[in-house]
CSV table of C-alpha atoms in Angstrom, one decimal:
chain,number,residue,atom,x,y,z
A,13,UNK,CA,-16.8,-32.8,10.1
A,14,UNK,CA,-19.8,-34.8,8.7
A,15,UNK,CA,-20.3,-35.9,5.6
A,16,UNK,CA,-23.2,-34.1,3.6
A,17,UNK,CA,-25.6,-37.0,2.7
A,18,UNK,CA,-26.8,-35.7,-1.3
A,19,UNK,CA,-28.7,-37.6,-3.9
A,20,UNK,CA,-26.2,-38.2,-6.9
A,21,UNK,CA,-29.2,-36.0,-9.2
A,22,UNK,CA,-28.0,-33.2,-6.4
A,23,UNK,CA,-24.6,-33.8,-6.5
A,24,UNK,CA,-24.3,-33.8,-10.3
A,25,UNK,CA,-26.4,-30.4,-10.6
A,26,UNK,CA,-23.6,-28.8,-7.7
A,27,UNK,CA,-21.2,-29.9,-9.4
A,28,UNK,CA,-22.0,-29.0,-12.7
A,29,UNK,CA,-22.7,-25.2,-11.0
A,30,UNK,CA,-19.9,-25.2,-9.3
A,31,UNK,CA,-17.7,-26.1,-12.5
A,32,UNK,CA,-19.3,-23.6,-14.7
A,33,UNK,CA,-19.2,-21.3,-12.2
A,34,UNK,CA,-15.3,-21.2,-11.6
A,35,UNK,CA,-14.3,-22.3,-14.8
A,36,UNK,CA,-14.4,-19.6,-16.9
A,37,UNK,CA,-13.7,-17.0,-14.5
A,38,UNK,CA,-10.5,-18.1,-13.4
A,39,UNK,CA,-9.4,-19.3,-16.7
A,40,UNK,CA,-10.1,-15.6,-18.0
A,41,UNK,CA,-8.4,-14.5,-15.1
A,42,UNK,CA,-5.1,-16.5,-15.8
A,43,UNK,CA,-5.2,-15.6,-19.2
A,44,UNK,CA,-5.9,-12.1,-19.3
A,45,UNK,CA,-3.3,-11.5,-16.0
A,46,UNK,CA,-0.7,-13.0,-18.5
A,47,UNK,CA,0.0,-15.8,-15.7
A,48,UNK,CA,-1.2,-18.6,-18.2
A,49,UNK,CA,-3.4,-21.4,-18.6
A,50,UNK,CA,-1.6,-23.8,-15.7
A,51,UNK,CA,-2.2,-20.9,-13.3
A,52,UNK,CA,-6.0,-21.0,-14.3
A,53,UNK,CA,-6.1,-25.0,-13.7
A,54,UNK,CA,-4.6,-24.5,-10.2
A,55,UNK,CA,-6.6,-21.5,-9.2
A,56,UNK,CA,-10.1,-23.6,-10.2
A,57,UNK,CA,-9.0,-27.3,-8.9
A,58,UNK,CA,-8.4,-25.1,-5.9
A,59,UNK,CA,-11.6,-23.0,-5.4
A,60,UNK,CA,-13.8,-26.0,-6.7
A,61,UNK,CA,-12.4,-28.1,-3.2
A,62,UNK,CA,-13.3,-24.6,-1.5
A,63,UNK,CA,-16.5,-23.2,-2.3
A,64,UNK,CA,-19.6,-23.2,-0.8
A,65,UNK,CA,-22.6,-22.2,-3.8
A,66,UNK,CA,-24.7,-21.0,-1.3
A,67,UNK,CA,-22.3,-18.2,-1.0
A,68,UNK,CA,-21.3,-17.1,-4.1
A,69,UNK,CA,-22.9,-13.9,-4.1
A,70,UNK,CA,-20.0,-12.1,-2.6
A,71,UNK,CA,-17.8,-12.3,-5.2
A,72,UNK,CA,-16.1,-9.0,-5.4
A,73,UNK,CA,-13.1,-9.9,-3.0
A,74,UNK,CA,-12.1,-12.1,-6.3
A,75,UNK,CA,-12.3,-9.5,-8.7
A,76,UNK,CA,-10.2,-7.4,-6.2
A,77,UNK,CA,-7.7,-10.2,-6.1
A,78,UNK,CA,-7.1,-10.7,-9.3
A,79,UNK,CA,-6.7,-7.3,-9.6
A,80,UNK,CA,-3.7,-7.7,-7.1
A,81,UNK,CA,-2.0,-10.3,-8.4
A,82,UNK,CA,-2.4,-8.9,-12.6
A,83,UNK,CA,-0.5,-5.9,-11.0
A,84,UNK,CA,2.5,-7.5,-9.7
A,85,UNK,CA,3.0,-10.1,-11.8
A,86,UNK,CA,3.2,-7.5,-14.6
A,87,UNK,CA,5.2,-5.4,-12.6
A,88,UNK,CA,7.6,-7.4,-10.9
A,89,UNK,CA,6.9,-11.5,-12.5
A,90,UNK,CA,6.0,-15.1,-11.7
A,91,UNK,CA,8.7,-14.9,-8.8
A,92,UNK,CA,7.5,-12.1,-6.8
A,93,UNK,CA,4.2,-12.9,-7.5
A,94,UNK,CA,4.6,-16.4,-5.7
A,95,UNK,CA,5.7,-15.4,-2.9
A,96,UNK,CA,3.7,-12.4,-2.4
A,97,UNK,CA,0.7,-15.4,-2.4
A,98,UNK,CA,2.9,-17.4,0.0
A,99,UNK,CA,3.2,-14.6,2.6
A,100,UNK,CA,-0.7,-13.7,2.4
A,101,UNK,CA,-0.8,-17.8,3.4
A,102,UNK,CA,1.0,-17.2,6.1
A,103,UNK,CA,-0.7,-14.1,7.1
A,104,UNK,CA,-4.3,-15.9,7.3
A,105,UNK,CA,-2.6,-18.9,9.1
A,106,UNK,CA,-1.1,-16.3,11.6
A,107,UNK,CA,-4.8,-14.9,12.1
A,108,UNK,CA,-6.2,-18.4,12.6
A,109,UNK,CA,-3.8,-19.1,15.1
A,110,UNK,CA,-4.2,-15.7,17.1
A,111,UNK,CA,-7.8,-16.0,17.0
A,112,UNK,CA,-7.9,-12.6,16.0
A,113,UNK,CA,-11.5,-10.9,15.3
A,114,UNK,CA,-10.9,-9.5,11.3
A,115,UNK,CA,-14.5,-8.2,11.6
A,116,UNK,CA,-13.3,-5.6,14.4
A,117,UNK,CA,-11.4,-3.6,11.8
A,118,UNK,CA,-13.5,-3.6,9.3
A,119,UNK,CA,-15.4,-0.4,8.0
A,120,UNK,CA,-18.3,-0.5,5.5
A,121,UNK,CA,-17.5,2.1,3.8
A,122,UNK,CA,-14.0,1.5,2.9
A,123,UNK,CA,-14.9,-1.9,1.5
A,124,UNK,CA,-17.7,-0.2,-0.8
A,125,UNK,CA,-14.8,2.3,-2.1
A,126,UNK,CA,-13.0,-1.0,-3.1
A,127,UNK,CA,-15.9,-2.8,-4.5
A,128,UNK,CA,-16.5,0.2,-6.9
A,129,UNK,CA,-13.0,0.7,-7.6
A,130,UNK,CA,-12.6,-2.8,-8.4
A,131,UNK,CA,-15.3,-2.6,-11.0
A,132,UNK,CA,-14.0,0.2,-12.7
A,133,UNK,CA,-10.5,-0.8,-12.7
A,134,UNK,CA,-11.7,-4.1,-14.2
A,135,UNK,CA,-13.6,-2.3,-16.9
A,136,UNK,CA,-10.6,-0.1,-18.1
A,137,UNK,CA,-7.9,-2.5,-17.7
A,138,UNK,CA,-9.6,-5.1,-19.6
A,139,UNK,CA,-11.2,-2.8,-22.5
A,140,UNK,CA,-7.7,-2.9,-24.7
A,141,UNK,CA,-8.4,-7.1,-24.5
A,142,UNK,CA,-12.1,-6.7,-25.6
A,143,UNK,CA,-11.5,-4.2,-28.1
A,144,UNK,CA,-8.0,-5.5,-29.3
A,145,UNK,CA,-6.3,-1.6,-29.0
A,146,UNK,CA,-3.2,-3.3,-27.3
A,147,UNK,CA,-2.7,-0.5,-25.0
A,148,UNK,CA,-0.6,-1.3,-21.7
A,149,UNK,CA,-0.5,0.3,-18.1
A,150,UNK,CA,-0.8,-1.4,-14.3
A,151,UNK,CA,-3.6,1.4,-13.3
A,152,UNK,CA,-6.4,3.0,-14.5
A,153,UNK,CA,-4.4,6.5,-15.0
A,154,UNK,CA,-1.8,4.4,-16.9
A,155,UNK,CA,-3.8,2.6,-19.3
A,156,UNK,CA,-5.8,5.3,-20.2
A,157,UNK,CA,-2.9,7.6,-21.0
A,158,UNK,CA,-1.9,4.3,-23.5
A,159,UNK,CA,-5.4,4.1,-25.4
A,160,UNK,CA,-4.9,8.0,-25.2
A,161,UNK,CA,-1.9,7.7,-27.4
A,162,UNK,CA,-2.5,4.9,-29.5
A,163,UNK,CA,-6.4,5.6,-30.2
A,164,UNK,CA,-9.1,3.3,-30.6
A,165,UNK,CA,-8.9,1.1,-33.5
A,166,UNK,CA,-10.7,-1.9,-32.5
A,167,UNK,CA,-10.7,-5.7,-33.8
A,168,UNK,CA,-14.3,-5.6,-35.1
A,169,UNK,CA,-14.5,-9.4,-35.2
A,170,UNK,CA,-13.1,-9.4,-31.1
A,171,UNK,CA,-15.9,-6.6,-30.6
A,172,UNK,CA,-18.3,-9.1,-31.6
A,173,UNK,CA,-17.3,-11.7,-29.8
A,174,UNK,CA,-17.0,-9.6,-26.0
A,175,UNK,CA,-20.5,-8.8,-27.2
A,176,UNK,CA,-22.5,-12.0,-27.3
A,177,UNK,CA,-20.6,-13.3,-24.5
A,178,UNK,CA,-22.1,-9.3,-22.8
A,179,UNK,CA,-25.4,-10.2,-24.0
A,180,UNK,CA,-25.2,-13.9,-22.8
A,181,UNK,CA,-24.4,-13.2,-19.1
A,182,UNK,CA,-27.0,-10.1,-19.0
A,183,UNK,CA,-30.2,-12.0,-20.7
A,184,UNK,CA,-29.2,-16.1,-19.8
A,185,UNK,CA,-29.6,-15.5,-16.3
A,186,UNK,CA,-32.9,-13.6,-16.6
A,187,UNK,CA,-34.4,-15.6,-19.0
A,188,UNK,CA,-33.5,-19.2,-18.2
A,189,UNK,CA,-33.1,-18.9,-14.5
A,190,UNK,CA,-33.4,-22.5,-14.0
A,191,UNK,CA,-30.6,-23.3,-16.3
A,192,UNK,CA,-28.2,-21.2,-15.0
A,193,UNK,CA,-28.7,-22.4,-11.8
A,194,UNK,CA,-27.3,-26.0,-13.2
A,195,UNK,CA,-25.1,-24.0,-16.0
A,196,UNK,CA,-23.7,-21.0,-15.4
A,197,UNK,CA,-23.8,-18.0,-17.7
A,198,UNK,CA,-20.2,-17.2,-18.2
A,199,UNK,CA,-19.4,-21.0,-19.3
A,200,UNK,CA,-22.3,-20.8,-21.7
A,201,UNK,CA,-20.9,-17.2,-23.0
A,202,UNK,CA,-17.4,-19.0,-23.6
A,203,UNK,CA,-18.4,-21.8,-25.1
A,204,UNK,CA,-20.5,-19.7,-27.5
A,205,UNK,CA,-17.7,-17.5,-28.7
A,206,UNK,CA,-15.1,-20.2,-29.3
A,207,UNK,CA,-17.7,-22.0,-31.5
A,208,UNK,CA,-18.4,-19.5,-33.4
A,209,UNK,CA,-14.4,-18.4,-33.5
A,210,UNK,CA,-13.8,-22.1,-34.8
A,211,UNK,CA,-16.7,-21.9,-37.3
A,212,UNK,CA,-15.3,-18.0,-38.6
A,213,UNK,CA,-12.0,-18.4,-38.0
A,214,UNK,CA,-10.8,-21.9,-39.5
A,215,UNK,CA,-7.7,-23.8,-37.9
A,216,UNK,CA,-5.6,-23.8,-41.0
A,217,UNK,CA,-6.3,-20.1,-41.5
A,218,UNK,CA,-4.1,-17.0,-39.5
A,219,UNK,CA,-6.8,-16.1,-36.8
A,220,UNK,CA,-7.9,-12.9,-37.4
A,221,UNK,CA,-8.1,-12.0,-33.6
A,222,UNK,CA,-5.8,-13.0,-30.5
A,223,UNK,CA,-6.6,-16.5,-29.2
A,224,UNK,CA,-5.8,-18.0,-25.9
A,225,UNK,CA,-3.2,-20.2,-28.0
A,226,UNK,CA,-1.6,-23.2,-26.9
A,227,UNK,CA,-0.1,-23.4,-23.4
A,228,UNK,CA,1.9,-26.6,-21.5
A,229,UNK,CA,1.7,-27.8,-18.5
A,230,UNK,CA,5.8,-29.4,-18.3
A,231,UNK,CA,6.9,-29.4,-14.7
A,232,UNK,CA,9.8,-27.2,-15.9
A,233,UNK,CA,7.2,-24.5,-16.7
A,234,UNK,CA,4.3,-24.4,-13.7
A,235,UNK,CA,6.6,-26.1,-10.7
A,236,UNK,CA,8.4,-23.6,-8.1
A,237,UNK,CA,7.7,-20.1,-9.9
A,238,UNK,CA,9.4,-18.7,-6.6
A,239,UNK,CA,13.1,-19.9,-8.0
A,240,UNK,CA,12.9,-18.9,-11.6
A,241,UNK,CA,13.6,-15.1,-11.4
A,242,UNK,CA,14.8,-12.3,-9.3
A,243,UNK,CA,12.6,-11.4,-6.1
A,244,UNK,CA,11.4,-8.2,-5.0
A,245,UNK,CA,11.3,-7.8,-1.0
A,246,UNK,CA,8.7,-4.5,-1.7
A,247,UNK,CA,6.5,-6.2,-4.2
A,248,UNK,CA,6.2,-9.2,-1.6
A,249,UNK,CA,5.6,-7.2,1.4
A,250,UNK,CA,3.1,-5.0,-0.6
A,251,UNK,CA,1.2,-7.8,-2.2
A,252,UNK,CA,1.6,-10.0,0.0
A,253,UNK,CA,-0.1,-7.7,2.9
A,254,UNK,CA,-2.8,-6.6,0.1
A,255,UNK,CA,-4.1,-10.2,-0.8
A,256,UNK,CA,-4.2,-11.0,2.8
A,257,UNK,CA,-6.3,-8.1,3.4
A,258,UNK,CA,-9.3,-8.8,0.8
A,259,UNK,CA,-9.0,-12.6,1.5
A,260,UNK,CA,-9.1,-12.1,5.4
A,261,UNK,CA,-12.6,-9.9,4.6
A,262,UNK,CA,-13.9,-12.4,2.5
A,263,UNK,CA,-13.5,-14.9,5.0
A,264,UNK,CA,-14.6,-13.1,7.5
A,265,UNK,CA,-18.0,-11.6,6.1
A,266,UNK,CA,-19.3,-15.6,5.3
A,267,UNK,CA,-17.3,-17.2,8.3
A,268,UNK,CA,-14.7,-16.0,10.3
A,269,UNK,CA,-14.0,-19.3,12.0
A,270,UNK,CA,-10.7,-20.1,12.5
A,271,UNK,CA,-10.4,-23.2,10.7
A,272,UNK,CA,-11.6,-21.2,7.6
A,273,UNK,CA,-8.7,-18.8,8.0
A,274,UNK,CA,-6.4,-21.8,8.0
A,275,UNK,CA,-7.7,-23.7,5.4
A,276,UNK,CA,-7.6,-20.4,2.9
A,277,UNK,CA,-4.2,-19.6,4.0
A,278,UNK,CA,-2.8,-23.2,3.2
A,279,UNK,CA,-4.6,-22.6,-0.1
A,280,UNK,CA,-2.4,-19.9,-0.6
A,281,UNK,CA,0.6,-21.6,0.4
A,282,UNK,CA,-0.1,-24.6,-1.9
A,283,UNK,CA,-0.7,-22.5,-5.0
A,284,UNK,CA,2.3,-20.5,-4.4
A,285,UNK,CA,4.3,-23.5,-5.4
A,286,UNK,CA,2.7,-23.6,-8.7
A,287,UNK,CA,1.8,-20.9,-11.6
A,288,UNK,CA,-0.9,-20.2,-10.2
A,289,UNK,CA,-3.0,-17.9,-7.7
A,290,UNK,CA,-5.6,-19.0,-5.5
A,291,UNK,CA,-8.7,-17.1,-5.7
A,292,UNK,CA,-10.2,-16.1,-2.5
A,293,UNK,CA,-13.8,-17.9,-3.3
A,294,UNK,CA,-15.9,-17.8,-0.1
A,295,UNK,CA,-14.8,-20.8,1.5
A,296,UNK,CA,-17.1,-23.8,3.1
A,297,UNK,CA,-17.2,-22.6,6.3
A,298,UNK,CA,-20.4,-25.0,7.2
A,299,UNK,CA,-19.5,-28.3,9.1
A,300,UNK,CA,-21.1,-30.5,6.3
A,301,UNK,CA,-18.6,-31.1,3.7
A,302,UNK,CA,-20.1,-31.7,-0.1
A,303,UNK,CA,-18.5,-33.9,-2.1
A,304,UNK,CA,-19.8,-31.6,-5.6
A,305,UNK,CA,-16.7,-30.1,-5.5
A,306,UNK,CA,-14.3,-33.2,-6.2
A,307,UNK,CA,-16.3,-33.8,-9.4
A,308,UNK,CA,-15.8,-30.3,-10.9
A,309,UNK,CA,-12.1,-30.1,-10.0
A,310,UNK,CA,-11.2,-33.6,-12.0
A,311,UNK,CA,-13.6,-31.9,-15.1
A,312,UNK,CA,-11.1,-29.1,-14.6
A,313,UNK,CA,-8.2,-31.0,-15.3
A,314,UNK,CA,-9.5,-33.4,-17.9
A,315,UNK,CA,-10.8,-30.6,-20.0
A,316,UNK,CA,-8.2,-28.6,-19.8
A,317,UNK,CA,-5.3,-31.7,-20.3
A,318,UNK,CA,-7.6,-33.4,-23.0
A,319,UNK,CA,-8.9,-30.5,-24.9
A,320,UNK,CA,-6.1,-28.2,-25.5
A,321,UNK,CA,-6.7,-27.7,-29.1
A,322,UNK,CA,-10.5,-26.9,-28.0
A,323,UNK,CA,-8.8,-24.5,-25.3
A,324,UNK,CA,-6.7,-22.6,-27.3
A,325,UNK,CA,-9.4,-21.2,-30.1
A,326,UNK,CA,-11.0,-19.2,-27.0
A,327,UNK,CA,-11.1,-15.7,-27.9
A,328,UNK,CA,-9.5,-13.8,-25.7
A,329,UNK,CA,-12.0,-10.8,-25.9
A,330,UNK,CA,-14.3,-13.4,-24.6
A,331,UNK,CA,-12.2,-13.6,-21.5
A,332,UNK,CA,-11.8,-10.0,-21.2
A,333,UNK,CA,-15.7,-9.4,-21.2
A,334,UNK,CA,-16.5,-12.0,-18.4
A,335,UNK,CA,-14.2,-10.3,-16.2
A,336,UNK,CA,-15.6,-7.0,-17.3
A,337,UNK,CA,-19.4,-8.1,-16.8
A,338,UNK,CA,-19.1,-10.5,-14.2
A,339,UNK,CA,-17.1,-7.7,-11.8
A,340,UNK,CA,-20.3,-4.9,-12.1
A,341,UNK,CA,-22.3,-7.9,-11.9
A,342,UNK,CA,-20.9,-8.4,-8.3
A,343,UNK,CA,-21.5,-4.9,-7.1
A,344,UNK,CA,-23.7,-4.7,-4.5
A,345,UNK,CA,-25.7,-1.5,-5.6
A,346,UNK,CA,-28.1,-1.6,-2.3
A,347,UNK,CA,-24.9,-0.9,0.1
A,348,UNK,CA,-23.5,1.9,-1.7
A,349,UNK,CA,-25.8,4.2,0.2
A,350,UNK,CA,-24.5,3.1,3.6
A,351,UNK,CA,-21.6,4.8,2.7
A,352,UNK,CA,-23.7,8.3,2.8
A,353,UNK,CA,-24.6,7.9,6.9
A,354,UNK,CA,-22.0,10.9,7.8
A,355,UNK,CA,-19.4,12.5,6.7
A,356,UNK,CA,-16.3,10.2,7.7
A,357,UNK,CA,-18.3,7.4,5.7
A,358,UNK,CA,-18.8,8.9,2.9
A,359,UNK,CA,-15.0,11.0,2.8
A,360,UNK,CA,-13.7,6.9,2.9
A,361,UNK,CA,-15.8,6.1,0.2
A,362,UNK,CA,-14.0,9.0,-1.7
A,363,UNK,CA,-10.8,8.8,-0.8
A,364,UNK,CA,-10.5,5.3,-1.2
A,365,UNK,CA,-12.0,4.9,-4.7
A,366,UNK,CA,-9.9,7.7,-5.8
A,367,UNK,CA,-6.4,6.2,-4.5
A,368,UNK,CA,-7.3,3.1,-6.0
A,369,UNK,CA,-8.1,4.5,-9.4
A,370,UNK,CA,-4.8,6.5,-9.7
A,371,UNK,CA,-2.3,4.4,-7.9
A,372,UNK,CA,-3.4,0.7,-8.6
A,373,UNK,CA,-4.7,-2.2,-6.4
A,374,UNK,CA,-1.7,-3.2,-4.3
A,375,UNK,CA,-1.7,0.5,-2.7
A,376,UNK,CA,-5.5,1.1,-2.9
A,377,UNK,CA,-5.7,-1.8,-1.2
A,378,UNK,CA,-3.0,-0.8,1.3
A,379,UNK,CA,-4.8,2.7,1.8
A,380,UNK,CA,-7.9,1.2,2.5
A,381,UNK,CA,-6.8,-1.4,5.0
A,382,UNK,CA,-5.0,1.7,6.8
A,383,UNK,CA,-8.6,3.9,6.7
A,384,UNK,CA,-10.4,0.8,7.5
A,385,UNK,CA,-8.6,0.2,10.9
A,386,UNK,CA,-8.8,3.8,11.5
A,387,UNK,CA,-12.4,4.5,11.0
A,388,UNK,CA,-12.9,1.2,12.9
A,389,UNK,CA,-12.5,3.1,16.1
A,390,UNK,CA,-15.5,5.7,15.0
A,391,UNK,CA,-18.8,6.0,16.7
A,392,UNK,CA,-20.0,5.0,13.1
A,393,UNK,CA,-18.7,2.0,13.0
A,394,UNK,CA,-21.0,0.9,14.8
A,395,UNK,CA,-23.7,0.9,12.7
A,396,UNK,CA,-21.9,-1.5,10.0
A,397,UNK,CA,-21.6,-4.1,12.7
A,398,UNK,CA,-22.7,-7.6,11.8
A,399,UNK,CA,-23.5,-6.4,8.4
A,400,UNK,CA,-20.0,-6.9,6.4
């Protein structure tokens, strides 16, 4: 490994991308999973080492992920949800040691099913955050049966808020290009709404809206999640299996080196120990290491150490609505019609998208891994080579 050689103006502009980048979308993932705050800290410090920016584009194996690990931590907790991230560690480890080609069972198709499932399942997960209904459910059948019984009586003042921060990341990027490629959209969004939360909703007044609220970060509370509650072997093996899935493809559509499978996989292992998830960012996988990232993690955990009181005014609508946007701003409408080159493509595409939507990530995720080795084998398949 050498040492990228980077002007300091260069490294300070990465950085600052690479910070505003991860920030808020893993802080909005902790948050609106229910993991906490400390589980946002270790999931960014994590993907800051990680990332490469010049491939941040495929994003969606993040949104699928988080998708994974909301669904069994609110199904079976912090414990389970540990060790589910454990086991995919080990899992990517075993793959780098095998030397295992992930590539040769992967189908296009399948993986556009996911990224549209993904999306949607984002979007109607998330909606009872940004519009305040408090409706609960771990799929999309499931939380729309809840706002069908409790109806939609929104937080106006949360409405507003998920709506700048919509506007923000839709217009900032288009009309300040060159800014958001030194500050990112989402970070500007968030930053935004809890300024104006602070201005309308004052700290010695009840908030009007739901807040991220204050959060610790005691070794009792974010050390060893793994020993504080009851395991469930199913909810491992399930997760576990599903995570390792989506992060093995994101690795293997920028990489698919082995070292890159090991390095993710003993990210996985590390954040297992802690409250926290890591995110399956696309890893640096070129032999020139930056050192941009190091700045952005220790920003992570100054801010988020020094600045709790700053911290905890974020509306949580805001969060909700940068998962939301950011997740159909990750779709990558130009593939969908690769799905439509015969029939077996396009019956995944179907399938998939419709068994995630009714029975949840873990087993979408699950049923697409099983089509996606299956189809593998098809004279189609053929055609999606080299191009996942």
């Amino acid at each position: 490994m050498k040492l990228k050689k980077t002007p300091v103006r260069d490294i300070v502009c990465e950085s600052s991308y690479i910070f505003t980048f991860i920030f808020p979308l893993a802080l909005s993932m902790a948050v609106c999973s229910g993991i906490g705050v400390a589980g946002g800290l270790f999931g960014t410090v994590i993907a800051c080492l990680l990332i490469s920016i010049k491939k941040t584009r495929l994003i969606i194996p993040v949104f699928s992920a988080y998708l994974i690990v909301s669904e069994t931590f609110r199904q079976y907790g912090a414990s389970t949800t540990a060790a589910a991230v454990g086991f995919a560690g080990i899992l990517m480890i075993a793959v780098a040691l095998s030397g295992f080609d992930f590539k040769k069972v992967v189908f296009k198709p399948v993986l556009i099913a996911v990224m549209l499932a993904s999306a949607i399942s984002v979007t109607v997960l998330e909606t009872t955050l940004y519009f305040g209904i408090g409706a609960t459910g771990n799929t999309v059948g499931e939380m729309i049966e809840s706002y069908r019984s409790l109806g939609f009586h929104p937080n106006w003042r949360g409405i507003l808020y998920g709506t700048i921060v919509m506007v923000i990341m839709i217009t900032y990027p288009r009309k300040f290009k060159k800014a958001d490629s030194i500050v990112r959209a989402p970070f500007v969004a968030l930053a935004a709404t809890l300024v104006l939360n602070v201005f309308l909703n004052p700290a010695d007044m009840a908030s009007a809206i739901r807040e991220i609220g204050t959060y610790s970060f005691a070794p009792s509370e974010i050390l060893f999640p793994a020993f504080k509650g009851g395991f469930s072997l199913i909810g491992i093996l399930t997760s576990g299996i599903s995570l390792f899935v989506i992060t093995a493809y994101s690795v293997s559509a920028e990489g698919n080196e082995r070292s890159d499978y090991a390095v993710t996989g003993g990210a996985n292992l590390f954040a297992s120990f802690f409250m926290g998830a890591f995110i399956p960012f696309c890893s640096r996988n070129h032999k020139k290491i930056s050192l941009a990232g190091i700045p952005a993690a220790v920003l992570t955990v100054v801010i988020l150490f020094f600045f709790r009181d700053a911290i905890a005014r974020i509306p949580v609508a805001s969060c909700a609505v940068i998962l939301i946007v950011g997740a159909w701003q990750s779709v990558r409408w130009g593939e969908i019609k690769k799905a439509f080159i015969d029939v077996p493509s396009l019956a995944c595409l179907i399938a998939v998208t419709a068994f995630m939507l009714l029975f949840g990530a873990v087993r979408g995720m699950l049923f697409g891994a099983l089509c996606s080795f299956l189809c593998s084998f098809l004279p189609s398949a053929k055609h999606f080579i080299n191009d996942n």
